[in-house]
Each structure stands twice: as C-alpha cells, then as structure tokens.
Coordinates of C-alpha atoms in Angstrom, one line a residue:
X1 CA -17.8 32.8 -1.0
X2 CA -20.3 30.9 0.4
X3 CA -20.1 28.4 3.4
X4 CA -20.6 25.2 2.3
X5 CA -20.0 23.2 6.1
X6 CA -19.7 24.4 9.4
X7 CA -18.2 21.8 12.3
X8 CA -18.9 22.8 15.7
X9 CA -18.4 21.5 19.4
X10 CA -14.9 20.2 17.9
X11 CA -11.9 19.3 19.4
X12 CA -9.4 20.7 16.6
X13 CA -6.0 18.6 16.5
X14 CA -2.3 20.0 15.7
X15 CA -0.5 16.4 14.3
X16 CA 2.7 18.4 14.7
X17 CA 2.4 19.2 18.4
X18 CA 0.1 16.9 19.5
X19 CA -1.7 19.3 21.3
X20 CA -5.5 21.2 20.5
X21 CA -6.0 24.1 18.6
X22 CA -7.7 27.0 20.1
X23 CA -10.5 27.2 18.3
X24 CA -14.0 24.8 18.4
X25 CA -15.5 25.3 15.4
X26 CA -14.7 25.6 11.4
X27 CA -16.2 27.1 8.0
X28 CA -15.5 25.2 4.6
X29 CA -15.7 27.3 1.3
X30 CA -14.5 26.5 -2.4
X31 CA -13.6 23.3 -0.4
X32 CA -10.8 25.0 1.6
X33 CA -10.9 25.7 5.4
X34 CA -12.2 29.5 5.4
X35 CA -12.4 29.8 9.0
X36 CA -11.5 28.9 12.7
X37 CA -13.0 30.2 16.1
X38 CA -15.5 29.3 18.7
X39 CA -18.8 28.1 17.6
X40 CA -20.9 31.4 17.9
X41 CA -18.3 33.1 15.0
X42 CA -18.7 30.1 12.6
X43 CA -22.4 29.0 12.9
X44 CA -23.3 33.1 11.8
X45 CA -21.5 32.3 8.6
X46 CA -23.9 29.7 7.5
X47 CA -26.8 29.9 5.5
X48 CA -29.9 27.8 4.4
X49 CA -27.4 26.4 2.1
X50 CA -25.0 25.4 4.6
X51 CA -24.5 21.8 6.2
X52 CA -24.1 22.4 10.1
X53 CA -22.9 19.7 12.0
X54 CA -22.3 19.4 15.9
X55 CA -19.7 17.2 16.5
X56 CA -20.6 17.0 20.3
X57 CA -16.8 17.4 21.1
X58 CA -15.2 14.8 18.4
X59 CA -11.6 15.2 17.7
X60 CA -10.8 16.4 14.2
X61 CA -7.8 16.0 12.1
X62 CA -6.2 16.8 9.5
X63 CA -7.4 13.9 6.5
X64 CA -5.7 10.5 7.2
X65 CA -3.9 9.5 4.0
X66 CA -2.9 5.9 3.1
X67 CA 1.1 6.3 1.9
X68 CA 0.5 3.3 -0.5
X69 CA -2.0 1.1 -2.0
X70 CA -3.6 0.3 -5.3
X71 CA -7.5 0.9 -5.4
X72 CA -8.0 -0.3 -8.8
X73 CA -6.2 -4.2 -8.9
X74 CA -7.3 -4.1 -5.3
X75 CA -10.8 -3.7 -6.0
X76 CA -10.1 -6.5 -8.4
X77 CA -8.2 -9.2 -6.7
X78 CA -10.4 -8.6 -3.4
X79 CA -13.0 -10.4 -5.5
X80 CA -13.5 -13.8 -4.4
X81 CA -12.6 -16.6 -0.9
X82 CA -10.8 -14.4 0.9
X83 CA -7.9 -17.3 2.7
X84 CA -6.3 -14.6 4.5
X85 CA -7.7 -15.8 7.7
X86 CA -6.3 -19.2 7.4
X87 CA -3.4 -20.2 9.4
X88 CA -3.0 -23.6 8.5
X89 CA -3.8 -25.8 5.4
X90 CA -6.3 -27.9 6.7
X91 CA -8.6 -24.3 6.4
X92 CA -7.7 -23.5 3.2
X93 CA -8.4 -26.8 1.9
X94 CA -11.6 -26.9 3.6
X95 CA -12.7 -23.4 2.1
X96 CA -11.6 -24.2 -1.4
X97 CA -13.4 -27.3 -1.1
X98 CA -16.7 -25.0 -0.2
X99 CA -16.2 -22.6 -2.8
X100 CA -16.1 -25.2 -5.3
X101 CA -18.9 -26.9 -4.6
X102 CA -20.5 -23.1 -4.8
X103 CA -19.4 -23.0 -8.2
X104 CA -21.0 -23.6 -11.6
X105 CA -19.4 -26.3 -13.4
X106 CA -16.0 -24.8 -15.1
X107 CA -16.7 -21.5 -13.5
X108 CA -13.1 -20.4 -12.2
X109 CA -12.5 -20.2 -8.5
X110 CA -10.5 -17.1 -7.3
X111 CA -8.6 -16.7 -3.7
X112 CA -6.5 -14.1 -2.2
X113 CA -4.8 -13.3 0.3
X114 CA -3.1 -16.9 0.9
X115 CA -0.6 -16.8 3.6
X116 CA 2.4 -19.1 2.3
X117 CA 2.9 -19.7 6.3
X118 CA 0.4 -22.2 6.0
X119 CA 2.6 -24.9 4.3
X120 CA 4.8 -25.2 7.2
X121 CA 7.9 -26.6 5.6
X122 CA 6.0 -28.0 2.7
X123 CA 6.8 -26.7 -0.7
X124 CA 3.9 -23.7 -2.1
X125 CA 2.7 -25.0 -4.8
X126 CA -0.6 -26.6 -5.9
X127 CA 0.2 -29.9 -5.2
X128 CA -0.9 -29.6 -1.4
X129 CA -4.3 -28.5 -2.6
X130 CA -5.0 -30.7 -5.5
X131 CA -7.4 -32.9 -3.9
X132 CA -10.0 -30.4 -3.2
X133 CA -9.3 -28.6 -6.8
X134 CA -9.3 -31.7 -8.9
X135 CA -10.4 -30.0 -12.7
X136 CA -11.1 -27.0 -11.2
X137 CA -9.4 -24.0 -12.7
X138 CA -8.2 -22.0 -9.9
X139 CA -5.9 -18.6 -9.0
X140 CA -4.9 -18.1 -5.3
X141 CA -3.4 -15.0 -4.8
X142 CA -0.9 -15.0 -2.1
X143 CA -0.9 -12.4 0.4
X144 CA 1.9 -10.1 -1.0
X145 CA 0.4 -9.8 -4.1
X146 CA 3.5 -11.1 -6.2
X147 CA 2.7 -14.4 -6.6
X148 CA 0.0 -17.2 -7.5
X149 CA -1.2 -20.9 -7.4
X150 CA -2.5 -21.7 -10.4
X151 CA -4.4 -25.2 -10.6
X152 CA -3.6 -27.9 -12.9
X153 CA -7.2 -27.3 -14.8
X154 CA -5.9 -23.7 -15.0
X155 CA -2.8 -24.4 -16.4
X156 CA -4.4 -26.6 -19.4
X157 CA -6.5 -24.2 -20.1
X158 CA -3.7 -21.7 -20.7
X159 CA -1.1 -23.8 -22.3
X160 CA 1.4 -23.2 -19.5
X161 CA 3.4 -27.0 -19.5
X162 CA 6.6 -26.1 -18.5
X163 CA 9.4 -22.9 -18.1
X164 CA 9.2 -19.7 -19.7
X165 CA 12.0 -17.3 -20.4
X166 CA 10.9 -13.5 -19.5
X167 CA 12.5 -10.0 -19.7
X168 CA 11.9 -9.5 -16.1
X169 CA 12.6 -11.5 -12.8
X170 CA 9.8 -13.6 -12.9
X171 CA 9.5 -17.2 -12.9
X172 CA 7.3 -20.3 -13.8
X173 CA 8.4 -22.3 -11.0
X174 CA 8.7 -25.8 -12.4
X175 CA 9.8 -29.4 -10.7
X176 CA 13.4 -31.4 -11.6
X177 CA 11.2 -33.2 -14.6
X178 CA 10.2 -29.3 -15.9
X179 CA 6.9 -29.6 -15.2
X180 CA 4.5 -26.8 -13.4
X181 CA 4.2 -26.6 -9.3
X182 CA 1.5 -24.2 -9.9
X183 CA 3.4 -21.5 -8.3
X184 CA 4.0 -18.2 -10.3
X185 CA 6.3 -15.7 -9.4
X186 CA 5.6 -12.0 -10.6
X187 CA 3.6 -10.3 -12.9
X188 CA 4.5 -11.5 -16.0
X189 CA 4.2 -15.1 -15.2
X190 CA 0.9 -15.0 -13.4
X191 CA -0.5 -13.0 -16.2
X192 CA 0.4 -16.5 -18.7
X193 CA -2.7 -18.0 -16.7
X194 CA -4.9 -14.8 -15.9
X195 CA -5.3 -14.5 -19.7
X196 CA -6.7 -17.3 -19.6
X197 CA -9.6 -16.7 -16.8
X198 CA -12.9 -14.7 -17.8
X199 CA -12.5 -10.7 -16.8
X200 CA -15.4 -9.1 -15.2
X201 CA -17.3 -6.0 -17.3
X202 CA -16.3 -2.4 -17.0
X203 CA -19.1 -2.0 -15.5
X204 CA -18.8 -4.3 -13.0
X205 CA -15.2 -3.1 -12.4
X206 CA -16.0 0.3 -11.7
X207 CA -19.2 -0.7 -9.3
X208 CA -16.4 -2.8 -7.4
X209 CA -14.0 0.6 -7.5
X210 CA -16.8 2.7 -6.2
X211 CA -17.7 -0.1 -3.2
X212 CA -14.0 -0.2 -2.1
X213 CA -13.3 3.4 -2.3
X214 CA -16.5 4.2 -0.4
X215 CA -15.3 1.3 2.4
X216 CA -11.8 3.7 2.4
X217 CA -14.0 6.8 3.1
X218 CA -16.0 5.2 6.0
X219 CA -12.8 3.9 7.9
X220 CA -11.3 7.5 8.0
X221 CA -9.5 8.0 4.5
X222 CA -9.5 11.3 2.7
X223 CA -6.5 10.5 -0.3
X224 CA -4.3 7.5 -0.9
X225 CA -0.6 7.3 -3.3
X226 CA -1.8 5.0 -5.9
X227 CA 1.1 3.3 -6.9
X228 CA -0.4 2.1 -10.5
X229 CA -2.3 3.3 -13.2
X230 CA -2.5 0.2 -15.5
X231 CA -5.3 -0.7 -17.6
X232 CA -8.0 1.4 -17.6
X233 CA -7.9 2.9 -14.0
X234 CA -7.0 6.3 -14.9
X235 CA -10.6 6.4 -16.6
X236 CA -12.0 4.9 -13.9
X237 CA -11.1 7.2 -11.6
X238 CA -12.0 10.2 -14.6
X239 CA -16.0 8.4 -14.6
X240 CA -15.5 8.7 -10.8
X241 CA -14.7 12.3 -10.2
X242 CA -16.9 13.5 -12.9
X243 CA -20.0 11.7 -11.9
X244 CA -18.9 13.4 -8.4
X245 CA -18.1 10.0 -6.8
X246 CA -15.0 9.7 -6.2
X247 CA -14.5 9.8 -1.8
X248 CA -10.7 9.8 -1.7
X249 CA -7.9 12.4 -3.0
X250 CA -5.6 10.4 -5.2
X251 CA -2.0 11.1 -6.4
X252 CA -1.4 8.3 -8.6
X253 CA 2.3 6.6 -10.0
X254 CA 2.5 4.8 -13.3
X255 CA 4.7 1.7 -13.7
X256 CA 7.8 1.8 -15.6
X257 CA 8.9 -1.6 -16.1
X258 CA 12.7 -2.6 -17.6
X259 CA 11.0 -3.2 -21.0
X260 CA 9.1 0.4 -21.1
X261 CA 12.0 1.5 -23.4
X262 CA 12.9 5.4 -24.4
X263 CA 9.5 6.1 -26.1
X264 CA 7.0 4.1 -23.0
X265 CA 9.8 6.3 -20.9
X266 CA 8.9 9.8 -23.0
X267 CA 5.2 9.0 -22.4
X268 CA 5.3 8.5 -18.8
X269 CA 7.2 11.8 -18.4
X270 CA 4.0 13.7 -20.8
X271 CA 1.2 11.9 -18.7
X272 CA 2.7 13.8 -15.6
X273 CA -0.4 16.3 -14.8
X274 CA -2.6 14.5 -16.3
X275 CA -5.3 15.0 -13.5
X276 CA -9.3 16.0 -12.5
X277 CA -10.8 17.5 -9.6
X278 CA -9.7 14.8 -7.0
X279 CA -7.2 12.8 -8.8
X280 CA -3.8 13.5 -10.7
X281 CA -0.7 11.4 -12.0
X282 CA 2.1 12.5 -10.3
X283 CA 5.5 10.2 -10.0
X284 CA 6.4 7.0 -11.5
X285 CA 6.4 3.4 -9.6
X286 CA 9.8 1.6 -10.5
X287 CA 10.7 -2.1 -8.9
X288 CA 13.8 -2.9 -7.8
X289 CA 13.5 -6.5 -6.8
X290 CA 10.0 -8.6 -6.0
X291 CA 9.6 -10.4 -2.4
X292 CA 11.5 -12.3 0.4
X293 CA 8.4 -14.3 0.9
X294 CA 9.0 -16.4 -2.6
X295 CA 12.5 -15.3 -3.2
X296 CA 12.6 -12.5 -5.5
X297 CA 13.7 -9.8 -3.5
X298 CA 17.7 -8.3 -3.8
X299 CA 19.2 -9.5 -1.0
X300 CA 23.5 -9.0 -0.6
X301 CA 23.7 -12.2 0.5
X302 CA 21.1 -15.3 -0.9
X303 CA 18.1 -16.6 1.9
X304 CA 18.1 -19.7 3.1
X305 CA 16.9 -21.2 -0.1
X306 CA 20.2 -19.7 -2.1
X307 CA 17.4 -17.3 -3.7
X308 CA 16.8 -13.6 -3.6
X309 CA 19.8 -13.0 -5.6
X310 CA 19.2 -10.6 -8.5
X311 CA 17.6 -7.4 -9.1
X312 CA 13.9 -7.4 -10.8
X313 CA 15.6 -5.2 -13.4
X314 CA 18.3 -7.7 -15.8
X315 CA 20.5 -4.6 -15.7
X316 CA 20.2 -2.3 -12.5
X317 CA 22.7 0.2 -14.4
X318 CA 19.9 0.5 -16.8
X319 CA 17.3 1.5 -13.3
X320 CA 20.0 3.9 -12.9
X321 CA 20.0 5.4 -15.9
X322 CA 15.9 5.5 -15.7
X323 CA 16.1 7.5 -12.7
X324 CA 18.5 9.8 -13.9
X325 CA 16.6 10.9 -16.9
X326 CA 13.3 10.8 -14.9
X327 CA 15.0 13.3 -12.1
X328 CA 16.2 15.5 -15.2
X329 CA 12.1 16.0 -16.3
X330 CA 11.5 16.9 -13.1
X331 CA 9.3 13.3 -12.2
X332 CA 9.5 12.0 -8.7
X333 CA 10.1 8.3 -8.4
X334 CA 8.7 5.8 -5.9
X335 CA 10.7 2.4 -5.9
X336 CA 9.8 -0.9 -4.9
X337 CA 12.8 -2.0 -3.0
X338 CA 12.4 -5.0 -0.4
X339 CA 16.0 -6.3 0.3
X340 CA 19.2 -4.8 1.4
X341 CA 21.1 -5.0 -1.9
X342 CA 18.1 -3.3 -3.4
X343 CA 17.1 -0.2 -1.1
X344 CA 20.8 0.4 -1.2
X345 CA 21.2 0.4 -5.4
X346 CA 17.8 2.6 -5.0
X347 CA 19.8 5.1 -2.9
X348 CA 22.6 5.0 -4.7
X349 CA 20.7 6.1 -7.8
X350 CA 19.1 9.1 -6.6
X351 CA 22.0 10.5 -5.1
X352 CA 23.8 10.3 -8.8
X353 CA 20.7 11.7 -10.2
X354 CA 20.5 14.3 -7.5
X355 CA 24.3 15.1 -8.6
X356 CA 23.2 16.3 -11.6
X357 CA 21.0 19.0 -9.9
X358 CA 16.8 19.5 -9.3
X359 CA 17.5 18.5 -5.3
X360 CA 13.6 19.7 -5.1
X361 CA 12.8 16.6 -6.1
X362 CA 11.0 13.9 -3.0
X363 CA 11.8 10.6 -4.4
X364 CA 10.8 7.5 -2.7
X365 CA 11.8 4.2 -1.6
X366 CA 8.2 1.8 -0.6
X367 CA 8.4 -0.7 1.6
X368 CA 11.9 -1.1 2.9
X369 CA 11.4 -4.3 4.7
X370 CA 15.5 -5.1 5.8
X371 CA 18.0 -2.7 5.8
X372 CA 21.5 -2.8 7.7
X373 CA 22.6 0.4 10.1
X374 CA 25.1 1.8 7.4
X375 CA 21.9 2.5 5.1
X376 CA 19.9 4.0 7.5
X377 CA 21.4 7.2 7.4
X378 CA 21.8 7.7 4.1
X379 CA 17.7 8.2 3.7
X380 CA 17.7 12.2 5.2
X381 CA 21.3 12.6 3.7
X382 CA 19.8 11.8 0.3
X383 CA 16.5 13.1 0.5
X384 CA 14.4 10.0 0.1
X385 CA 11.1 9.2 1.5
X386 CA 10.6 6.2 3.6
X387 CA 7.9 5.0 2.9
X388 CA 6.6 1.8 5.1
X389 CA 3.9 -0.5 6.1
X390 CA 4.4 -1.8 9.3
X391 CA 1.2 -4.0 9.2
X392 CA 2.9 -6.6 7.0
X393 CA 5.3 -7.5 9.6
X394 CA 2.5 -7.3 12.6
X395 CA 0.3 -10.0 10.2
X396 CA 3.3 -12.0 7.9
X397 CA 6.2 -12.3 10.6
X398 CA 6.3 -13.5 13.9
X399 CA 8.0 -12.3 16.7
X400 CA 10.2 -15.9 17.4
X401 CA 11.1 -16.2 13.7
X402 CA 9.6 -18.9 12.7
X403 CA 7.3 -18.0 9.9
X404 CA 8.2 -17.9 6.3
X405 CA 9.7 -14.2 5.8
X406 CA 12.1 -14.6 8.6
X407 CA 13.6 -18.3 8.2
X408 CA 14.1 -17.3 4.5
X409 CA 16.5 -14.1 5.9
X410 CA 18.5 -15.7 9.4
X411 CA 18.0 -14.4 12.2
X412 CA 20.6 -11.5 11.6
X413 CA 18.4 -10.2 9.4
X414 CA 15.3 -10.6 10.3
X415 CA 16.3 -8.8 13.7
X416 CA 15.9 -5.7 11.8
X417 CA 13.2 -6.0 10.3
X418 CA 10.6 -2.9 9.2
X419 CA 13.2 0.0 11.3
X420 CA 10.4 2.6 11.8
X421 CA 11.8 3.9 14.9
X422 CA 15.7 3.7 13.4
X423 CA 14.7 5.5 10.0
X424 CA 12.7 8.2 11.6
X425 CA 15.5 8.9 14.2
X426 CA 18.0 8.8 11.7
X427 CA 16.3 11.7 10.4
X428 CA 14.1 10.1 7.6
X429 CA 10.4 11.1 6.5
X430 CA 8.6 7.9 7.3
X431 CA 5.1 7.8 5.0
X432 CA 2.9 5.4 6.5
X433 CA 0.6 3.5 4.4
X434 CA -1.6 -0.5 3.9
X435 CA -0.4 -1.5 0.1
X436 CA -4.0 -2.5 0.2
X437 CA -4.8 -5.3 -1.1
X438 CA -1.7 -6.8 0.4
X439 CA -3.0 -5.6 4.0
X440 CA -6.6 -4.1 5.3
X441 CA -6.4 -0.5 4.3
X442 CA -8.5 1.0 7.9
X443 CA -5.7 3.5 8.8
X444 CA -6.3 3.2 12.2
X445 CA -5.0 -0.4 12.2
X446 CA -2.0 0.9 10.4
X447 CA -1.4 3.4 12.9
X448 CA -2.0 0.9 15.6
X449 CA 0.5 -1.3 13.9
X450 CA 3.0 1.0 14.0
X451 CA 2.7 1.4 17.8
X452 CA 2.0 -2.2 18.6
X453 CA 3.9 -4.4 16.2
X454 CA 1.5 -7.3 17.1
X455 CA -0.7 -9.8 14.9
X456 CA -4.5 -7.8 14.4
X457 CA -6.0 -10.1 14.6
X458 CA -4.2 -11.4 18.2
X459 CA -2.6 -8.2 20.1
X460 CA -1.9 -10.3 22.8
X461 CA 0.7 -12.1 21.0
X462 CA 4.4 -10.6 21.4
X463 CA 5.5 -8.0 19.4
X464 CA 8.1 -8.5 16.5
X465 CA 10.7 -6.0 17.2
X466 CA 9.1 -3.7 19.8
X467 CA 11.8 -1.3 19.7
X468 CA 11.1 -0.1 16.6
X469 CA 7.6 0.4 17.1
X470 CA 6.4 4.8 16.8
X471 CA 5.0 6.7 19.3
X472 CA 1.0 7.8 18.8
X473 CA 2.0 11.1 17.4
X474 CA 4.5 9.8 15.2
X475 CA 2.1 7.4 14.0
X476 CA -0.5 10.2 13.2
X477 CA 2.2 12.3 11.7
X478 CA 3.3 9.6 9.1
X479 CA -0.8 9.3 7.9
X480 CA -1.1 13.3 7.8
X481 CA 2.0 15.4 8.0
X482 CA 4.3 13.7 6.0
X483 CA 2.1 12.0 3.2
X484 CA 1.4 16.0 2.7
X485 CA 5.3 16.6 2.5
X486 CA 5.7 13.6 0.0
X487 CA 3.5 15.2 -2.1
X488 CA 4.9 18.5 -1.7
X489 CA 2.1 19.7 -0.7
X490 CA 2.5 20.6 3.0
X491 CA 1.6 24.5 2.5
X492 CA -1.8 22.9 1.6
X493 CA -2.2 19.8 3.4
X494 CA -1.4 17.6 6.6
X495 CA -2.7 20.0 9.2
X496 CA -5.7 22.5 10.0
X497 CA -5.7 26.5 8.8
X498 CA -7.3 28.7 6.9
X499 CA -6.6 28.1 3.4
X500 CA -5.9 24.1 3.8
X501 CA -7.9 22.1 2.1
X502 CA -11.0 20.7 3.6
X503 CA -9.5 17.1 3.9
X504 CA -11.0 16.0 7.9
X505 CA -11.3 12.9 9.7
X506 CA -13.1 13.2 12.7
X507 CA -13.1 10.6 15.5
X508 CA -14.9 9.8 18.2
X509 CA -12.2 10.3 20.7
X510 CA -8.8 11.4 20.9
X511 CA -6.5 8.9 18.5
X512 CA -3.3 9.7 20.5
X513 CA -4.7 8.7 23.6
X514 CA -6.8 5.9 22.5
X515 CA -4.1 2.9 23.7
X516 CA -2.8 0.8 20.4
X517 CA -4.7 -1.8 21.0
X518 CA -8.5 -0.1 20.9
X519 CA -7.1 2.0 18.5
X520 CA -8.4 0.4 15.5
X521 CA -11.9 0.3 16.9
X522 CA -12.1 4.1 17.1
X523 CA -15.1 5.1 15.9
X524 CA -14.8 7.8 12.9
X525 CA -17.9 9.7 12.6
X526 CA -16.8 11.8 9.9
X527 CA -14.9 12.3 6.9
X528 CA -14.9 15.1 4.4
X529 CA -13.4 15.4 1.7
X530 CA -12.9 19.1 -0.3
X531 CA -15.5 20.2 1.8
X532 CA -17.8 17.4 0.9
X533 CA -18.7 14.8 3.9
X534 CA -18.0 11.3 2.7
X535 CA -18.9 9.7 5.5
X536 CA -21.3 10.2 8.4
X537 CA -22.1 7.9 11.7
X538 CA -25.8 8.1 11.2
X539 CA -25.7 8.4 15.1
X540 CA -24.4 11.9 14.6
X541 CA -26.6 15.1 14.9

C-alpha cells in the first residue's frame, strides 16, 4: 500500500502511561498507522505522492474526541448575538438593544447562550428585557440549551397567549393571570414559537455545518458522539463525507422521545449502521429529566423553588421498558440524566435490562451533574459510561454558591457537584466531552476544566469543588482512551500502533505538562484525520 503521510521529528505520546513512545516518526496508509520508528526508516517509505511533514519535535496524540456535542443544532443556534459573555443584565440589554437597531424592520433577532445568572433574583422571563425588544420578535437561547425567551412580538406572531398541555415535561411558563413570561421550557414548547421564525436554506445550513466543523478540526478534534440526528443532519453529514469534507469522525445517537412509540422505536433500532466513510449512527439519545437551571431536572427531593420534581418521561416505567427492548437489539443507549432521582432510575434500568443478558453492551449516562455517594459505585458495578462535562460547572456555577444552579439545589447538594474524581475512583469510565453548543467545544479548555474547575474566562477565580478536579493524564485519557472504549472501539482507537487508525492531534508542546491554566492556549499544529491532515499551522514546515 502506498504511504500517504509521513510525521517526523515527533514526540509520539502513550495516553495510558503518560510517558513517550520509542519511536520519532510514522507512516499513514489506507488511513491506518502503517508504521513507527526513527525518522530515517519512515521518510524511505515515502514517495512523490507522499505528504512529509517535520514536526520539529511536536507532541502527537492519539485524536482528541469530544464525548458529546451536537454539530448540526449547534451550527444552528450559534447563529446570531452571542450573550454568553454577559454577566449582568444591564449587557444584555445593551446588546439586544444594538442588534436591533442592526436589524431590518421585522427581521427576527436571535441570541444564545444567555446566562440565567444575569437576573440575580429577578424572575427569567422577557419582561426584564422588554424595553429594548418592544415589537421585536425575538428568541434568546439560554445557555443550556433547554430553554428560551421568547418576545411578546414573537409570541403574537405564533399564537402562543397562554398554557399548553404537552406529552413531555415541558412547559409554557405563564403568570397567576395565565398569560406568557416569555420563558419556554424544553423542546416542545420552544418549538410553538420557532415555527414561527424564518429558517435559513439548506444551503446555508450546510455552509454553517462545514464552518463549525472546520473550527472543531483546527482546535485539535478528530471525532465527536453526536448526540442527535434530527432533521436533516444525517444528510448533511452524507453531502459532507462524500464531497470529502467532512474533518471530524462522528458516531451519531438518535433521539427517542416518550411519544416515539413501538414502530418510531422499530425504526431507530433498523437505522443502527446506517453509516459513510467518517460518520455512522450508532446508539440512541434518551432523556431522563431536562435541567436544574429552570427546574426540569429529577431531583429526590424538589429545589428551592418546589420544582425539579418529575421525570421528562410521564411514565419512567415506560423509559424502562425502552431500554430493555433497546438492550435486547443489541443498541447502546446514552441518557440524559441531570438529577439524582434521574441518574439513579437510569442505572436502575440498565442493570434490569443487563439481567436479561448482552452484558457487551456500553450504555451511557451524559452529564451527571449531582449524584449522592450511594450511586457512585453503582457506575463500574453496572457497566455504564460516565460521561461528563466539567466546563459547565467551571462557566455556570460558582465556587460560593451563589449563582442560579446551586441556590436552586442547597448547599448539600451542590457540594457534590460534577464528581469527576469520585466516579473515576469509584472505578467508572469517565468520557469527557463540551455538549457544544451549550459550552466552547476547544478540547483543550475541556481538559483544562477538568484539571482546574475555574471560570475560562477568569482562572484566577476559586475553583468549584477542587477535589474533584482530574489529574493531566486523566484528563487526556477521558478525550482519547476512553471515548475509544465507549465506542467499543479501543482495538482501533485512543492510542498510537500500527493498525490504529490515523486519527492525530499534534501540539506544540507537551499537553500533560502544559499547567491547566495555559493549557487551553496550546498551540495545535496539526490534526489528521484517516490519514488526511485537517488542519495545519501555516508556520509549520
């Protein structure tokens, strides 16, 4: 076969020890590692046809893989005023008030990213931020993704004038008269006023996919667990792949909702495969419960607010029974589960499904944000992946407790919030990843998040819950190692060897001894995927 890229003058890194490889130099073929050694053995198998690059003694590893995000709403919802910078409301009003003044008349004004911090005590909802959006119709995303401000103007202009009744936890959060806040809780009643707003071409969709994926490639990504395929992203990432465009490795999970029913449920189990050259549906994304942030997770005992109370499924014996006929097909599930009550029923239900045989299985459990000691255990003993993203508590939470997240929980819980360090020494594989768009997807600011458990945007500030922060090579090992397990597909991926795959990232110095807080501003001069360089630093040779 021939040698499609050789790496020299490289400093060759073992995630599992920590420690170098022996070798300086490596061959790509077929888009599989084909060879190690020192650079005189692998620059005689290149050709004319080969790429050669001299890494003038960079550190490569294994490819960095994001443990959860959603490329194709991301791409969408990252469209827009970015408010995630704002702190307070007088900056939020300020920028809305800019934006709309940038805007054609009736054109619709779209924000993400809103940090529900920045109403201090105040109720969320659009009340604070009528005077700047007076008949404007506007959609604020907030930061975690499951939830919205809608405007007044935007809810005339899609009927929505008082409570609706929906097959799901969700909720159109009206005052004591029954009239609109503006503030939507999950999906299904955000998507009463997104019908509403104009939707961008398919064209313009993919060109936004491409950008964003391209963005992943350059800060160091080589694949990413999708954790949706709605719409028409599965054919976006079909155009993608076949026009050879497609920079990042993707295993992607459906949605199964409570109202998917036996035959939605029959069609999700036939999709499993479905896959091209860099893409393939693997899994199913369930939800347990929504978030603490605007009450909607599970919680065993209600917030502060008496909310957080039921499960996102009507009847979690139902989830149950999901699972369990899901594990029988032989399809790995990932589960949304925030609160206590919910990673718990989660657990519970895999370990009856795993009663009935297939222990092969690697289900999941994403995000996992409070959990009490007793549960902590039961991750290995069950054989679920933990899989986290420590950046939301560095960037929502605070380490005295007063933001939003932790005043809705007490301090009891709160205390334990995001247990990296506990899961992974309770035995658990912890999968580290951004759930991008609800946090910046650069995997080095993940890792360093992981270490640090400070703001990013202020490292000086305290940590929240230091002692549960992971060591470098933990850190690495949850972006490499074990997204490659979670897969299954650790004979293949996650470290270096002949016969891996090709998936690199290549830094400009060591990530493990880079301290936490430069970490993120590591330079990565290289990523290649299947053999194929994605990225270069144009100051490279």
């Amino acid at each position: 076969m021939p040698t499609s890229l050789v790496l020299l003058s490289a400093r060759l890194l073992d995630p599992v020890t920590g420690g170098p490889l022996p070798d300086t130099a490596l061959a790509v073929s077929e888009g599989r590692i084909s060879a190690l050694g020192d650079d005189r053995r692998i620059r005689a198998l290149a050709d004319s046809s080969t790429t050669v690059v001299d890494l003038g003694g960079a550190v490569v590893t294994p490819g960095l893989v994001d443990g959860h995000l959603h490329p194709v709403s991301g791409a969408e919802l990252t469209q827009g005023l970015d408010l995630s910078g704002h702190t307070g409301l007088d900056g939020v009003r300020g920028a809305l008030a800019r934006e709309a003044r940038s805007l054609p008349p009736g054109a619709w004004l779209h924000g993400w990213g809103l940090d529900p911090n920045v109403f201090g005590d105040r109720p969320v909802s659009a009340d604070a931020l009528a005077p700047v959006l007076d008949g404007v119709p506007a959609l604020l995303q907030l930061f975690d993704a499951h939830s919205m401000i809608a405007s007044a103007r935007a809810l005339e202009l899609a009927g929505v004038d008082g409570p609706r009744r929906f097959d799901q936890a969700a909720e159109v959060v009206c005052d004591d008269r029954g009239r609109p806040t503006g503030l939507l809780l999950e999906d299904a009643a955000c998507e009463l006023v997104e019908r509403a707003a104009p939707r961008p071409t398919a064209a313009k969709r993919r060109e936004r996919l491409a950008t964003a994926l391209r963005r992943m490639a350059a800060s160091g990504l080589t694949g990413g667990h999708a954790m949706d395929a709605n719409g028409d992203s599965l054919s976006l990432y079909a155009e993608l792949d076949a026009a050879g465009e497609l920079p990042l490795r993707l295993r992607v999970a459906p949605w199964c909702q409570p109202d998917t029913g036996s035959d939605g449920l029959r069609a999700l189990i036939e999709q499993q495969g479905t896959a091209g050259r860099l893409w393939r549906t693997e899994g199913v994304k369930l939800f347990m419960d929504g978030t603490i942030d605007n009450g909607t997770a599970w919680l065993e005992r209600p917030d502060r607010h008496g909310r957080s109370t039921h499960a996102f499924w009507p009847d979690p014996e139902d989830y149950t029974r999901t699972v369990a006929e899901l594990h029988r097909a032989g399809v790995p599930t990932a589960t949304h589960a925030i609160g206590d009550a919910a990673v718990r029923h989660v657990l519970d239900s895999v370990e009856k499904a795993r009663a009935q045989g297939g222990g092969g299985l690697r289900h999941r459990v994403e995000h996992i944000e409070t959990v009490p000691d007793d549960t902590l255990r039961r991750f290995a003993e069950v054989g679920v992946i933990a899989s986290m993203q420590p950046t939301h508590c560095c960037d929502y939470t605070r380490a005295d407790h007063t933001d939003n997240w932790s005043r809705r929980l007490g301090e009891e819980r709160a205390s334990r919030a995001w247990r990296c360090r506990d899961l992974w020494d309770s035995g658990a594989t912890v999968v580290l990843g951004s759930d991008w768009p609800i946090a910046p997807y650069a995997p080095l600011g993940v890792m360093a998040g992981a270490r640090h458990r400070r703001p990013s945007r202020d490292p000086s500030q305290p940590p929240h819950g230091p002692e549960q922060a992971l060591t470098a090579l933990e850190a690495l090992q949850a972006m490499t190692v074990n997204p490659a397990h979670a897969a299954g597909e650790e004979r293949v991926a996650g470290r270096i060897g002949v016969g891996r795959r090709a998936d690199l990232t290549v830094f400009a110095d060591d990530p493990l001894t880079t301290s936490d807080t430069d970490l993120p501003g590591l330079p990565v001069v290289l990523t290649v995927l299947d053999g194929r360089v994605t990225h270069r630093d144009p100051n490279l040779s």
